[in-house]
XYZ file of C-alpha atoms in Angstrom:
648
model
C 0.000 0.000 0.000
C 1.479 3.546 -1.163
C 1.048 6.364 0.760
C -1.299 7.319 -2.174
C -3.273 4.767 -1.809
C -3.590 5.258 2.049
C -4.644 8.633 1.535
C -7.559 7.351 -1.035
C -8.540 5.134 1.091
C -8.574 7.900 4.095
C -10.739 9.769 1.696
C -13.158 7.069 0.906
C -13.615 6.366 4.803
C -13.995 10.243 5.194
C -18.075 10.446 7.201
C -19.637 12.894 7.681
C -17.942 15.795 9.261
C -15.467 15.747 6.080
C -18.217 17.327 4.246
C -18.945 19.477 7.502
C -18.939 23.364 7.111
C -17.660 24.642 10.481
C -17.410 28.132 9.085
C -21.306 28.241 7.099
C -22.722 26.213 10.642
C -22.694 29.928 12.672
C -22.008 32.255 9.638
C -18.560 34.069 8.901
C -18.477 36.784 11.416
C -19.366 34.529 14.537
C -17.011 31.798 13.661
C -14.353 34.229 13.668
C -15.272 35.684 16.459
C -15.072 32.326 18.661
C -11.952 31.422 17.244
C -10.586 34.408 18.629
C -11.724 33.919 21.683
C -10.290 30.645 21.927
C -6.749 31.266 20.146
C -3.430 30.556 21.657
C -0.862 33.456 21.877
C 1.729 33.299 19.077
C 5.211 33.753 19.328
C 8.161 32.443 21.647
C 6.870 35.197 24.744
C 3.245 33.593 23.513
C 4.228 29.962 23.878
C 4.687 30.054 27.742
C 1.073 31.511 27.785
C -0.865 28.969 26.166
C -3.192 26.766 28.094
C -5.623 25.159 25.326
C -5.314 21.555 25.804
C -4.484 20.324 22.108
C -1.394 22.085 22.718
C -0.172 21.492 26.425
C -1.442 17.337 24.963
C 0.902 17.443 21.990
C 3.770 18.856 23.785
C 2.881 16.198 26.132
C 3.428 13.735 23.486
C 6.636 15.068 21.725
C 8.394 15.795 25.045
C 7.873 11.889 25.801
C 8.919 10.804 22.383
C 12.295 12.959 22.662
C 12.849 11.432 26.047
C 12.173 8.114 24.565
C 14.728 8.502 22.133
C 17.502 9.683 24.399
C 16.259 6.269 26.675
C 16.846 4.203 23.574
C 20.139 5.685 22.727
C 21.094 4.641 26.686
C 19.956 0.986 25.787
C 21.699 0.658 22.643
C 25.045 1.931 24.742
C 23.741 -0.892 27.200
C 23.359 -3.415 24.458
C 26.850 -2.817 22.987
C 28.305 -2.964 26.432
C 27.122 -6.494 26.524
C 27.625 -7.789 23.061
C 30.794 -9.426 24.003
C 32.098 -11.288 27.637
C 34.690 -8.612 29.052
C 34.236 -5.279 27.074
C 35.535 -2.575 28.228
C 33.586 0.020 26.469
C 31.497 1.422 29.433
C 33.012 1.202 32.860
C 30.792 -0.095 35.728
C 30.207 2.922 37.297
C 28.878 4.615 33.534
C 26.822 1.225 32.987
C 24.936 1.550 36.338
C 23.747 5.213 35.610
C 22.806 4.397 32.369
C 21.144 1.887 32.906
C 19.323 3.861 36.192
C 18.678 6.678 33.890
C 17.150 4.320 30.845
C 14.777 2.727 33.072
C 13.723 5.667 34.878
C 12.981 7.290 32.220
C 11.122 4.632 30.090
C 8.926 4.738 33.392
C 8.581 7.934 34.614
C 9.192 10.077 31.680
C 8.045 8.475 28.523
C 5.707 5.843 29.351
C 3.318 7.378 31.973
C 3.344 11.169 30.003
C 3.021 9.953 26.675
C 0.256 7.768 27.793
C -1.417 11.016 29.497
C -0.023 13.307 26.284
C -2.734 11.466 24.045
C -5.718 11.763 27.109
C -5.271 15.205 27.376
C -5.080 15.721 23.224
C -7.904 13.465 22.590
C -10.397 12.746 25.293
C -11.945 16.047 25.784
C -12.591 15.730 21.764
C -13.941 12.783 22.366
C -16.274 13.829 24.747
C -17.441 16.845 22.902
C -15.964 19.336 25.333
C -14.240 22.617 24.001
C -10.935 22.187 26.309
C -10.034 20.416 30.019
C -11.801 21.602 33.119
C -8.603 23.382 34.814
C -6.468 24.587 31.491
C -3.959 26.744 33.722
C -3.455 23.874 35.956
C -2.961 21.448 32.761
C -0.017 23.776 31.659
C 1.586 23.893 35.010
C 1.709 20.482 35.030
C 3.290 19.861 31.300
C 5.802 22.606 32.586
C 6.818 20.349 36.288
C 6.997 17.400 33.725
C 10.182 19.418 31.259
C 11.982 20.808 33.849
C 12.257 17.938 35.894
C 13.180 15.313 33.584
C 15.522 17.864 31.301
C 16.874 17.632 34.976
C 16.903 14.324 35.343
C 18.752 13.723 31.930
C 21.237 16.684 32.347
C 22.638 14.551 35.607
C 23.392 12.187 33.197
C 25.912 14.753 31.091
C 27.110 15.872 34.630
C 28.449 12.386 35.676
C 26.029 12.919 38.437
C 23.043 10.057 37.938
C 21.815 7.865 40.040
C 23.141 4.598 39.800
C 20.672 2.271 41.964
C 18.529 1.177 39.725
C 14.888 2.271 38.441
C 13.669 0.931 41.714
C 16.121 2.413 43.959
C 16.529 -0.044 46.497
C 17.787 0.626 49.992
C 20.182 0.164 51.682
C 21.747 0.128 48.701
C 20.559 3.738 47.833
C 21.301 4.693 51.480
C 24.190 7.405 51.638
C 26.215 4.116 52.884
C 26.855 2.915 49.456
C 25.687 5.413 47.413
C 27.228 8.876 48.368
C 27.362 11.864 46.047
C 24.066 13.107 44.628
C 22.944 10.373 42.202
C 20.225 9.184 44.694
C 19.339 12.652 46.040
C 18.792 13.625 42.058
C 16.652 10.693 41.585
C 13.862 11.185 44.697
C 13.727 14.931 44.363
C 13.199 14.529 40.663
C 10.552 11.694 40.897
C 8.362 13.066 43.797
C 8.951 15.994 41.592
C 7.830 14.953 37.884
C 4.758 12.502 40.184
C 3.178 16.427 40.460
C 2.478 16.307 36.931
C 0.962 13.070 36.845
C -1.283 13.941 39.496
C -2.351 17.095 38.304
C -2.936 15.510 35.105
C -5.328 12.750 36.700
C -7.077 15.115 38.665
C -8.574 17.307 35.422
C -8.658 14.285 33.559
C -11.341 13.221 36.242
C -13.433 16.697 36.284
C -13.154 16.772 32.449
C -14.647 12.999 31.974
C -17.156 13.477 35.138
C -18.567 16.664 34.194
C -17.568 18.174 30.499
C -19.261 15.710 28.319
C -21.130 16.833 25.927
C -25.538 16.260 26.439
C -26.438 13.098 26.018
C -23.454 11.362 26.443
C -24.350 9.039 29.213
C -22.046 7.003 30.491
C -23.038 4.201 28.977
C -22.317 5.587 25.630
C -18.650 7.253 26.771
C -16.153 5.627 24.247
C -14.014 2.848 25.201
C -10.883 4.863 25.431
C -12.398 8.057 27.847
C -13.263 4.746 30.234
C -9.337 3.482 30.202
C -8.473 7.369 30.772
C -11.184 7.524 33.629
C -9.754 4.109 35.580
C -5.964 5.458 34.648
C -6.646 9.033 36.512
C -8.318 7.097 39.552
C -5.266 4.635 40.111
C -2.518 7.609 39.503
C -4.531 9.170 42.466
C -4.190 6.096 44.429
C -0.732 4.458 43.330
C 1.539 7.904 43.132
C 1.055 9.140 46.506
C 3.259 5.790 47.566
C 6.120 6.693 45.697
C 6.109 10.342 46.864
C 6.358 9.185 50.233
C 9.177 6.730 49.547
C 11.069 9.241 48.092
C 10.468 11.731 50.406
C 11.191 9.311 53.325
C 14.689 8.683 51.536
C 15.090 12.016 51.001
C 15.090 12.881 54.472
C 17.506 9.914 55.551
C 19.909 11.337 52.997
C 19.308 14.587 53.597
C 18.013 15.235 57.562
C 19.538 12.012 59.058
C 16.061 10.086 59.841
C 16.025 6.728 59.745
C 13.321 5.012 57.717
C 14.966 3.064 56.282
C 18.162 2.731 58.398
C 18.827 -1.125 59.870
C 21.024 -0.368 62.902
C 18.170 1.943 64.069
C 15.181 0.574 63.755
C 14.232 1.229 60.024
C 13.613 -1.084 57.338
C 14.566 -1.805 53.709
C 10.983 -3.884 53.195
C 9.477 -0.744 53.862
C 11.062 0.341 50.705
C 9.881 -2.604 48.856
C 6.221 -2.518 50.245
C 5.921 1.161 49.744
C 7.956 1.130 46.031
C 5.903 -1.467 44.740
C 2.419 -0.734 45.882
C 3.226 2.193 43.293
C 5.577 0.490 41.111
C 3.048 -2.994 39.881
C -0.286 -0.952 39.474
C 1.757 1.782 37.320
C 2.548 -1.186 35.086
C -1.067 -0.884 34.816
C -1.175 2.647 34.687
C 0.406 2.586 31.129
C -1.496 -0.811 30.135
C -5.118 0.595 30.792
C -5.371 3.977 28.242
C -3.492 1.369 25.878
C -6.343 -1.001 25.955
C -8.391 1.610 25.182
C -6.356 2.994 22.624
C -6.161 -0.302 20.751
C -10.168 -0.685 21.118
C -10.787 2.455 19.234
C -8.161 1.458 16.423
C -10.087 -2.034 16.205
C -13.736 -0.539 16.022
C -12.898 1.995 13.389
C -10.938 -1.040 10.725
C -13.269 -3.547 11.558
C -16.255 -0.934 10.618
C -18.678 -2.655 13.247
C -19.880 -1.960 16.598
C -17.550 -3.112 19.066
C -18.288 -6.663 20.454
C -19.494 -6.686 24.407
C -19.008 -2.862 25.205
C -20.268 -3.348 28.790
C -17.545 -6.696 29.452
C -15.162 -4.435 28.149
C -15.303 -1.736 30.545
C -15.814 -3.608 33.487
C -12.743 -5.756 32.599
C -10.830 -2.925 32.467
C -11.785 -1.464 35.665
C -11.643 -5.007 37.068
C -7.614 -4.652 35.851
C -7.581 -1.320 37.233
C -8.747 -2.565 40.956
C -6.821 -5.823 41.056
C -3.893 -4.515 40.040
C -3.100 -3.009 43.911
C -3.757 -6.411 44.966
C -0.317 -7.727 43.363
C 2.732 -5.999 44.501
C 4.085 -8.216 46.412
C 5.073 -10.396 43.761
C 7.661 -8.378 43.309
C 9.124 -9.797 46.505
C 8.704 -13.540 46.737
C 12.363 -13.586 47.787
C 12.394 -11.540 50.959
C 11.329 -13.793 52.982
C 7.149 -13.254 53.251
C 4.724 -16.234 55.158
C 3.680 -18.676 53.091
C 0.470 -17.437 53.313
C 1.175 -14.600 52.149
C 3.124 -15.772 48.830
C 0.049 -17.929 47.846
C -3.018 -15.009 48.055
C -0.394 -12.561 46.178
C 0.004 -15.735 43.578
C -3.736 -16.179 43.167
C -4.205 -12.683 43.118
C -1.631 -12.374 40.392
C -3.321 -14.943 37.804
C -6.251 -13.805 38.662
C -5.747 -10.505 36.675
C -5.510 -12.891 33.600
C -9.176 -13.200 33.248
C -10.475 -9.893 32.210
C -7.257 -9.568 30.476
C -8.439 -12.657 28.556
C -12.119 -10.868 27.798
C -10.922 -8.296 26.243
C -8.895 -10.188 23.579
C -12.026 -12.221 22.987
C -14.173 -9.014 22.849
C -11.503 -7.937 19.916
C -11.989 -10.995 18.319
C -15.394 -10.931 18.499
C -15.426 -7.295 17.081
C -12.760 -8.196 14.193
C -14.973 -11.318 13.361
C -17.362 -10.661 10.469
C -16.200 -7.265 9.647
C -14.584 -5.618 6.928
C -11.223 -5.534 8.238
C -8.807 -2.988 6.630
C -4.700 -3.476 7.002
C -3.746 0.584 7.578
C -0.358 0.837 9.476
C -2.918 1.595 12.673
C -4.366 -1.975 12.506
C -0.887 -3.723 11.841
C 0.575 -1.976 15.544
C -2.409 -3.538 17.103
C -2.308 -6.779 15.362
C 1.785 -6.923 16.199
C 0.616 -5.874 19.838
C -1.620 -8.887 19.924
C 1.102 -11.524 19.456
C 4.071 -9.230 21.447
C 1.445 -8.677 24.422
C 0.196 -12.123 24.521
C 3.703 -13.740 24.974
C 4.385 -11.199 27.945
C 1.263 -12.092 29.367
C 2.079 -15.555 29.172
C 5.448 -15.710 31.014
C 3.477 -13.167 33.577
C 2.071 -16.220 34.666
C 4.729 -18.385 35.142
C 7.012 -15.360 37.118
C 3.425 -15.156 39.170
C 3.995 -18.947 40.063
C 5.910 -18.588 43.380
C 7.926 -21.531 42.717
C 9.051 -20.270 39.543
C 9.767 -16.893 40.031
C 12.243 -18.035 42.806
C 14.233 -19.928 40.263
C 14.081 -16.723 37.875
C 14.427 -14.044 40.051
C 16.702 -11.115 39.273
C 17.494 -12.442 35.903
C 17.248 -12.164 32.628
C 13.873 -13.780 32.205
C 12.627 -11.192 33.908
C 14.048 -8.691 31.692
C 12.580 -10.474 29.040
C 9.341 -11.127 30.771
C 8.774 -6.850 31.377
C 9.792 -5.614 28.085
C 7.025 -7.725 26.411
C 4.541 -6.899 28.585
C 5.910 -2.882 28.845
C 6.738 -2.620 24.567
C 4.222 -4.714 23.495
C 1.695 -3.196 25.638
C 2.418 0.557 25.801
C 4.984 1.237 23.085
C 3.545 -0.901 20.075
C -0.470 0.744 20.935
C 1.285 4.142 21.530
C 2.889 3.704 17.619
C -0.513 2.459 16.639
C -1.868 5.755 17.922
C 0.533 7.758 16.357
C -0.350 6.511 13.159
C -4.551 6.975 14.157
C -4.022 10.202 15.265
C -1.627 11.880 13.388
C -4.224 13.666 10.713
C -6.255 14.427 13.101
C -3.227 16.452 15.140
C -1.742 17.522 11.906
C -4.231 17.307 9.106
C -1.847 15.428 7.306
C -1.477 11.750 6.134
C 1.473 9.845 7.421
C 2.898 7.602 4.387
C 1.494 4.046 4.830
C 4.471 2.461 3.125
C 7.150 4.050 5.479
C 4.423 2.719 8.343
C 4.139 -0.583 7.269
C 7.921 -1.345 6.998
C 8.358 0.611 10.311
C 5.579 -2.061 11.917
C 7.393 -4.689 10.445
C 11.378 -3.766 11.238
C 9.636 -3.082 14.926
C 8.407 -6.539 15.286
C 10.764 -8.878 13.880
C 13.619 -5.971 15.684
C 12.015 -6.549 19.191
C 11.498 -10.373 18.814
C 15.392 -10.769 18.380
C 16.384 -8.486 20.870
C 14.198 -9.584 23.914
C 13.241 -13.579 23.236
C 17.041 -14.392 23.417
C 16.938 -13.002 27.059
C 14.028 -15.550 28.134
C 16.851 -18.313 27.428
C 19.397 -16.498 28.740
C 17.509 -15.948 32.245
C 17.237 -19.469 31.647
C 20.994 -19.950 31.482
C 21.341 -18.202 34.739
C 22.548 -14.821 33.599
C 21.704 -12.184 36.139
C 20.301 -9.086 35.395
C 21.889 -5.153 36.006
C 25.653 -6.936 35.187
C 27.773 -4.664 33.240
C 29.968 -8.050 31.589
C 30.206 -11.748 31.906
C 33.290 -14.349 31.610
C 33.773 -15.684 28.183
C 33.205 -18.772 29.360
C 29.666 -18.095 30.392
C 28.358 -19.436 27.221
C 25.886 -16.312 26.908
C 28.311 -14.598 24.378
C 26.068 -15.662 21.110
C 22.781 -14.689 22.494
C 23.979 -11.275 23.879
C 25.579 -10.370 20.553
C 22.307 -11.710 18.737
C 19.947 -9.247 21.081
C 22.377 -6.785 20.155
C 22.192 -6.619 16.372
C 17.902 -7.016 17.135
C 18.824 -3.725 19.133
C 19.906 -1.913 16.379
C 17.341 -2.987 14.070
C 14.564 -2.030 16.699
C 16.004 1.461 16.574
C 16.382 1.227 12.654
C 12.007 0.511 12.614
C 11.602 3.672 15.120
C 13.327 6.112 12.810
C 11.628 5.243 10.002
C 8.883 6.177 11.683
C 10.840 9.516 12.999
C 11.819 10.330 9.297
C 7.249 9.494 8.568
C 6.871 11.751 10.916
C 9.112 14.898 10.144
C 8.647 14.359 6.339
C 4.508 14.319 6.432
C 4.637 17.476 8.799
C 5.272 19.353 5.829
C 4.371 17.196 3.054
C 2.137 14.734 4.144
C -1.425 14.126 1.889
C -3.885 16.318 3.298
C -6.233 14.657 5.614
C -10.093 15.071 5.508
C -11.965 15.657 8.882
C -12.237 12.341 9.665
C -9.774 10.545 8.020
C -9.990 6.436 9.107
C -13.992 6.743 9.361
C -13.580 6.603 13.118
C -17.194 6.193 15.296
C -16.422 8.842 18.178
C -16.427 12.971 18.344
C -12.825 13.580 17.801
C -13.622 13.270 14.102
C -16.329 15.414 14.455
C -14.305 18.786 14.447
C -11.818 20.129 11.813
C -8.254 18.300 11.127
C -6.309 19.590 13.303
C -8.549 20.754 15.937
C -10.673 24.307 15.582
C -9.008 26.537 18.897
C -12.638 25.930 20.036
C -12.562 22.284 19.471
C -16.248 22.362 18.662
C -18.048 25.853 16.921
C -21.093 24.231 18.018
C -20.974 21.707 20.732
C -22.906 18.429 19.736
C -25.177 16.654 21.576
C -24.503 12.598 21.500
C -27.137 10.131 21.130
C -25.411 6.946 20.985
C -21.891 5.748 21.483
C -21.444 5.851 17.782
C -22.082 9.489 16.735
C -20.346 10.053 13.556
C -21.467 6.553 12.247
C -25.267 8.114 13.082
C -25.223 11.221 12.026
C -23.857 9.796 8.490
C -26.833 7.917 8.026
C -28.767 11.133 8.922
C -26.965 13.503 7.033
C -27.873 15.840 9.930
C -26.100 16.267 13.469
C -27.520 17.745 16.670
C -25.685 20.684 18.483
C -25.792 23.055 21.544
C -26.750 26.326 20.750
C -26.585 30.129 23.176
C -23.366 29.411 24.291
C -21.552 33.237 24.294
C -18.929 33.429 21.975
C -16.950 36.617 23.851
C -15.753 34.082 26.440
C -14.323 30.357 26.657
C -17.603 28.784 27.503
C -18.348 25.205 27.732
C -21.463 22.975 28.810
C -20.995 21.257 31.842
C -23.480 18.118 31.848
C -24.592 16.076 35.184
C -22.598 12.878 35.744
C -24.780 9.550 35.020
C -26.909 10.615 31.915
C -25.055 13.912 30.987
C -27.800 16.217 30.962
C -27.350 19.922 30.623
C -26.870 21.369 33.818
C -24.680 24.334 33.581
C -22.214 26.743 32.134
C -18.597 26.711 32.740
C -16.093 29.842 31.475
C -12.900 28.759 31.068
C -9.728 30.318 31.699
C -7.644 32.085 29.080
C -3.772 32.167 28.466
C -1.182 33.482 31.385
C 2.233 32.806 32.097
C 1.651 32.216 35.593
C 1.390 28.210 35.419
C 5.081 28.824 33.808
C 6.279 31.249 36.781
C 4.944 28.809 39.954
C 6.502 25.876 37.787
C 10.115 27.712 37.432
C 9.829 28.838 40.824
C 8.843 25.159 42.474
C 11.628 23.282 40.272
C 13.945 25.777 41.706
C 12.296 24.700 45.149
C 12.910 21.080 44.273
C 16.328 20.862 42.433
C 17.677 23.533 45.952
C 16.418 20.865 47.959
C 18.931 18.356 46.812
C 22.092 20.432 48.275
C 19.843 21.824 51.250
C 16.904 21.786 53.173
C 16.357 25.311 52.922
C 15.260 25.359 49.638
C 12.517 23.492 50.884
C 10.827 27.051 52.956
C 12.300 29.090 50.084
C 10.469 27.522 47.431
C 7.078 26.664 49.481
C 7.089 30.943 49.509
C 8.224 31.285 45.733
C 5.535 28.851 45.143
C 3.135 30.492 47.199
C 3.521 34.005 46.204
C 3.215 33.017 42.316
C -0.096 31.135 43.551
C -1.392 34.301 44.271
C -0.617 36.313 41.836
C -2.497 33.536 39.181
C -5.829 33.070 41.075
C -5.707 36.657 41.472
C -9.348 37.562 40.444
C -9.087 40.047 37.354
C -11.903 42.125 35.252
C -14.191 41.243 33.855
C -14.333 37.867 35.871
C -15.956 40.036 38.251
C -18.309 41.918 36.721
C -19.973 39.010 35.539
């Protein structure tokens, strides 16, 4: 398929809305008039104003990406390191950061924001609201998330990284064994960059709860605003655990408690407990929006309804609540009551049955249709069989007995990179390709996408499945060499060269990407003949998302209104002001309406002034008063109440 011929085929898809006059729906001067109201300051002074949330969500997205490209350059320094018993070409002390840094920031810093970089983009569109219920607070949050992980990384360039681990254990992260301020770096940063996440779950919440558009009950939300919904409630409920870890740390470094201090009375299993209550549900965390990201791509290219909506959802709310009944599985090793071990082991398979409905509900929905082979639909189909195998071996390192034998090696490596890849990087790409025209209103080439999809595939397959044997073999994980006479020489330097050719599929899509910017096709409205409202506005987005918010009377909208060859809208809204409809929260009925706030540079200012807060507190505890006041006093200044807010 040519890029050509994905773009006819986009075209012959296009519903509805393609035909769709924004501009003749309100008349000339009234269309401009709300666009104005809703437009983003210009300019480099105007970018550190702008609050809409199609453009805080795709900076989301591209800061991830860029940190997810720095990550893979780490593991491809990793994988060389490793090619071949004894080299020399990182020391131990450089392999330990990098690898720190890499998996911190595949975590915290690409998988987690990119994951929220598409909720904030999309879901309001696709719940017919006109922009996210707290803008200003959206924008503070994308600006915590670039200053602390630019942070993070530049510790890296200092030689001053953490080098415990992504996990951080104590006591080998105590100042004991790890002095300097690679440990200090890493807690301040994380309790740091965990602000953004939970601001980002919090208006996620209000926007889903109360911004959808009339009629959209929730019975008829889309598949993908329900993953977003259960993601926001278990960031709420999972990062608060790793703030407090860190902070506890922190303080041991920093103030001389002792949490987590042996000789006086502290323990490292508080560590564990308190790590991993955050660290197995935000496996989860980036899982859940990619369920619903891949249920979206397989409605629209099977063109049907989608198979057992209401299974669907509760299976992935089931995997949202069972997934904080599993962390201790992470520590079968430390010496827990058999008691214990066997309820976390049950608990563990257990999550494998609504994990097992859904892939029967996509089955079901592919069954009988009309399927159609677009680069979108080949990232879901290669996350089918990538996913599945992760999923499988999840169940064996569940098995008490057998995670014991495979503990801290390289099956486990193996094991979390299909489940992690397969089921947040490999959706993620899928949504790249969905979304792109609708971001850009331009086509990404379906040739480049395809071979990218493929190169990905077979890439990751030779990289990671060596690794299962290898764990296998009894290599350990987090070594920077082996002995030649290890016998792990062949596999390592295989996984290597599948390294390289992993990175070869990503920039082809890179080079898709930065070529159809400019010269992509142009892409109609709704370019894949998608079912829900983000098709429903302009491609890319109006600055008022919707000139006339609709009103939803099914969970397929644009598939209805296509047969009707009429759509249903709000109308009085004031077009002087960011208005919105705000709707009740069962059935979605009209209930008030909500003026939004415009552009400032305020979020920016409390942002600078808490990283400096933050990044101080690393060399001293004063920084901690200083930048609670900074903090404070730039609080003030942006709820300040202003005219006309109140006049009216």
């Amino acid at each position: 398929m040519t890029a050509r011929d994905g773009t006819a085929e986009a075209r012959d898809h296009a519903l509805g809305p393609s035909s769709y006059d924004h501009q003749a729906a309100v008349g000339q001067a009234s269309f401009e008039r709300i666009e104005k109201t809703w437009r983003s300051p210009s300019g480099f002074f105007g970018w550190f104003t702008q609050v809409n949330h199609s453009a805080i969500g795709l900076r989301f997205i591209v800061t991830a990406f860029v940190f997810f490209i720095l990550s893979g350059l780490l593991a491809l320094a990793m994988r060389l390191q490793l090619a071949i018993p004894l080299n020399q070409m990182l020391s131990h002390e450089t392999y330990n950061q990098v690898m720190t840094v890499h998996g911190t920031a595949m975590m915290f810093l690409f998988a987690i924001p990119a994951m929220e970089g598409f909720a904030i983009y999309i879901a309001p569109l696709m719940v017919g609201a006109r922009d996210m219920a707290f803008p200003r607070l959206n924008a503070f949050g994308y600006y915590v998330y670039l200053i602390g992980g630019s942070a993070f990384f530049l510790s890296l360039a200092f030689g001053m990284a953490p080098d415990a681990g992504w996990f951080n254990y104590v006591p080998l992260a105590n100042k004991t064994f790890s002095e300097g301020y690679g440990v200090d770096i890493w807690t301040t940063m994380i309790t740091f960059i965990e602000l953004s996440a939970l601001t980002a779950a919090v208006e996620l919440i209000v926007t889903i709860m109360k911004l959808r558009a009339p009629g959209m009950s929730l019975d008829r939300m889309p598949i993908f605003v329900w993953a977003v919904l259960v993601m926001s409630f278990m960031i709420l409920f999972a990062m608060p655990s790793v703030m407090v870890a860190s902070a506890f740390l922190m303080m041991d470094r920093l103030v001389d408690t002792q949490f987590f201090i042996v000789e006086n009375g502290g323990s490292p299993l508080l560590w564990q407990h308190l790590f991993w209550f955050f660290g197995h549900p935000e496996v989860y965390i980036i899982l859940v929006p990619a369920l619903g990201i891949v249920t979206s791509i397989v409605v629209t290219f099977s063109g049907r309804p989608l198979f057992g909506y209401t299974a669907l959802v509760l299976a992935i709310t089931g995997i949202g609540m069972v997934s904080f009944g599993l962390w201790v599985h992470h520590m079968y090793t430390t010496g827990l009551p058999f008691m214990g071990r066997s309820f976390f082991m049950a608990a563990s398979s257990m999550i494998a049955i609504p994990s097992g409905v859904q892939v029967y509900c996509w089955i079901a929905t592919l069954w009988g249709g009309k399927v159609r082979f677009a680069t979108p639909m080949l990232w879901v189909l290669a996350f089918f069989g990538v996913f599945i195998a992760g999923g499988l071996t999840g169940v064996m390192v569940a098995s008490v007995p057998f995670d014991r034998q495979v503990h801290d090696s390289y099956f486990v490596v193996a094991h979390f990179h299909y489940v992690l890849m397969g089921g947040a990087v490999f959706p993620l790409m899928g949504a790249v390709y969905y979304w792109f025209p609708k971001a850009t209103g331009r086509m990404l080439s379906e040739h480049l996408g395809t071979w990218s999809c493929l190169t990905v595939f077979v890439g990751f397959n030779i990289t990671f499945f060596p690794m299962h044997i290898l764990g296998l073999q009894g290599m350990p994980r987090r070594i920077y060499t082996y002995l030649d006479g290890m016998g792990w020489g062949d596999l390592n330097l295989l996984a290597t060269a599948g390294a390289f050719l992993l990175a070869f599929g990503f920039a082809l899509t890179l080079f898709n990407v930065i070529h159809s910017v400019r010269h992509g096709a142009a892409a109609p409205d709704n370019a894949w003949g998608g079912s829900t409202l983000e098709w429903a506005t302009a491609s890319p987005p109006l600055n008022c998302n919707f000139i006339q918010q609709p009103v939803v009377e099914s969970r397929r909208p644009m598939w209805d209104w296509r047969e009707a060859d009429t759509r249903t809208v709000v109308a009085g809204l004031r077009e002087d002001r960011r208005e919105t409809m705000v709707t009740t929260l069962l059935d979605a009925r009209p209930q008030s309406v909500m003026v939004l706030p415009g552009p400032t540079p305020w979020p920016f200012v409390s942002a600078v002034a808490a990283s400096a807060g933050f990044i101080g507190l690393i060399f001293s505890p004063w920084f901690f008063p200083i930048g609670f006041f900074a903090v404070f006093a730039t609080m003030v200044l942006w709820f300040w109440p202003r005219h006309p807010w109140r006049k009216e």
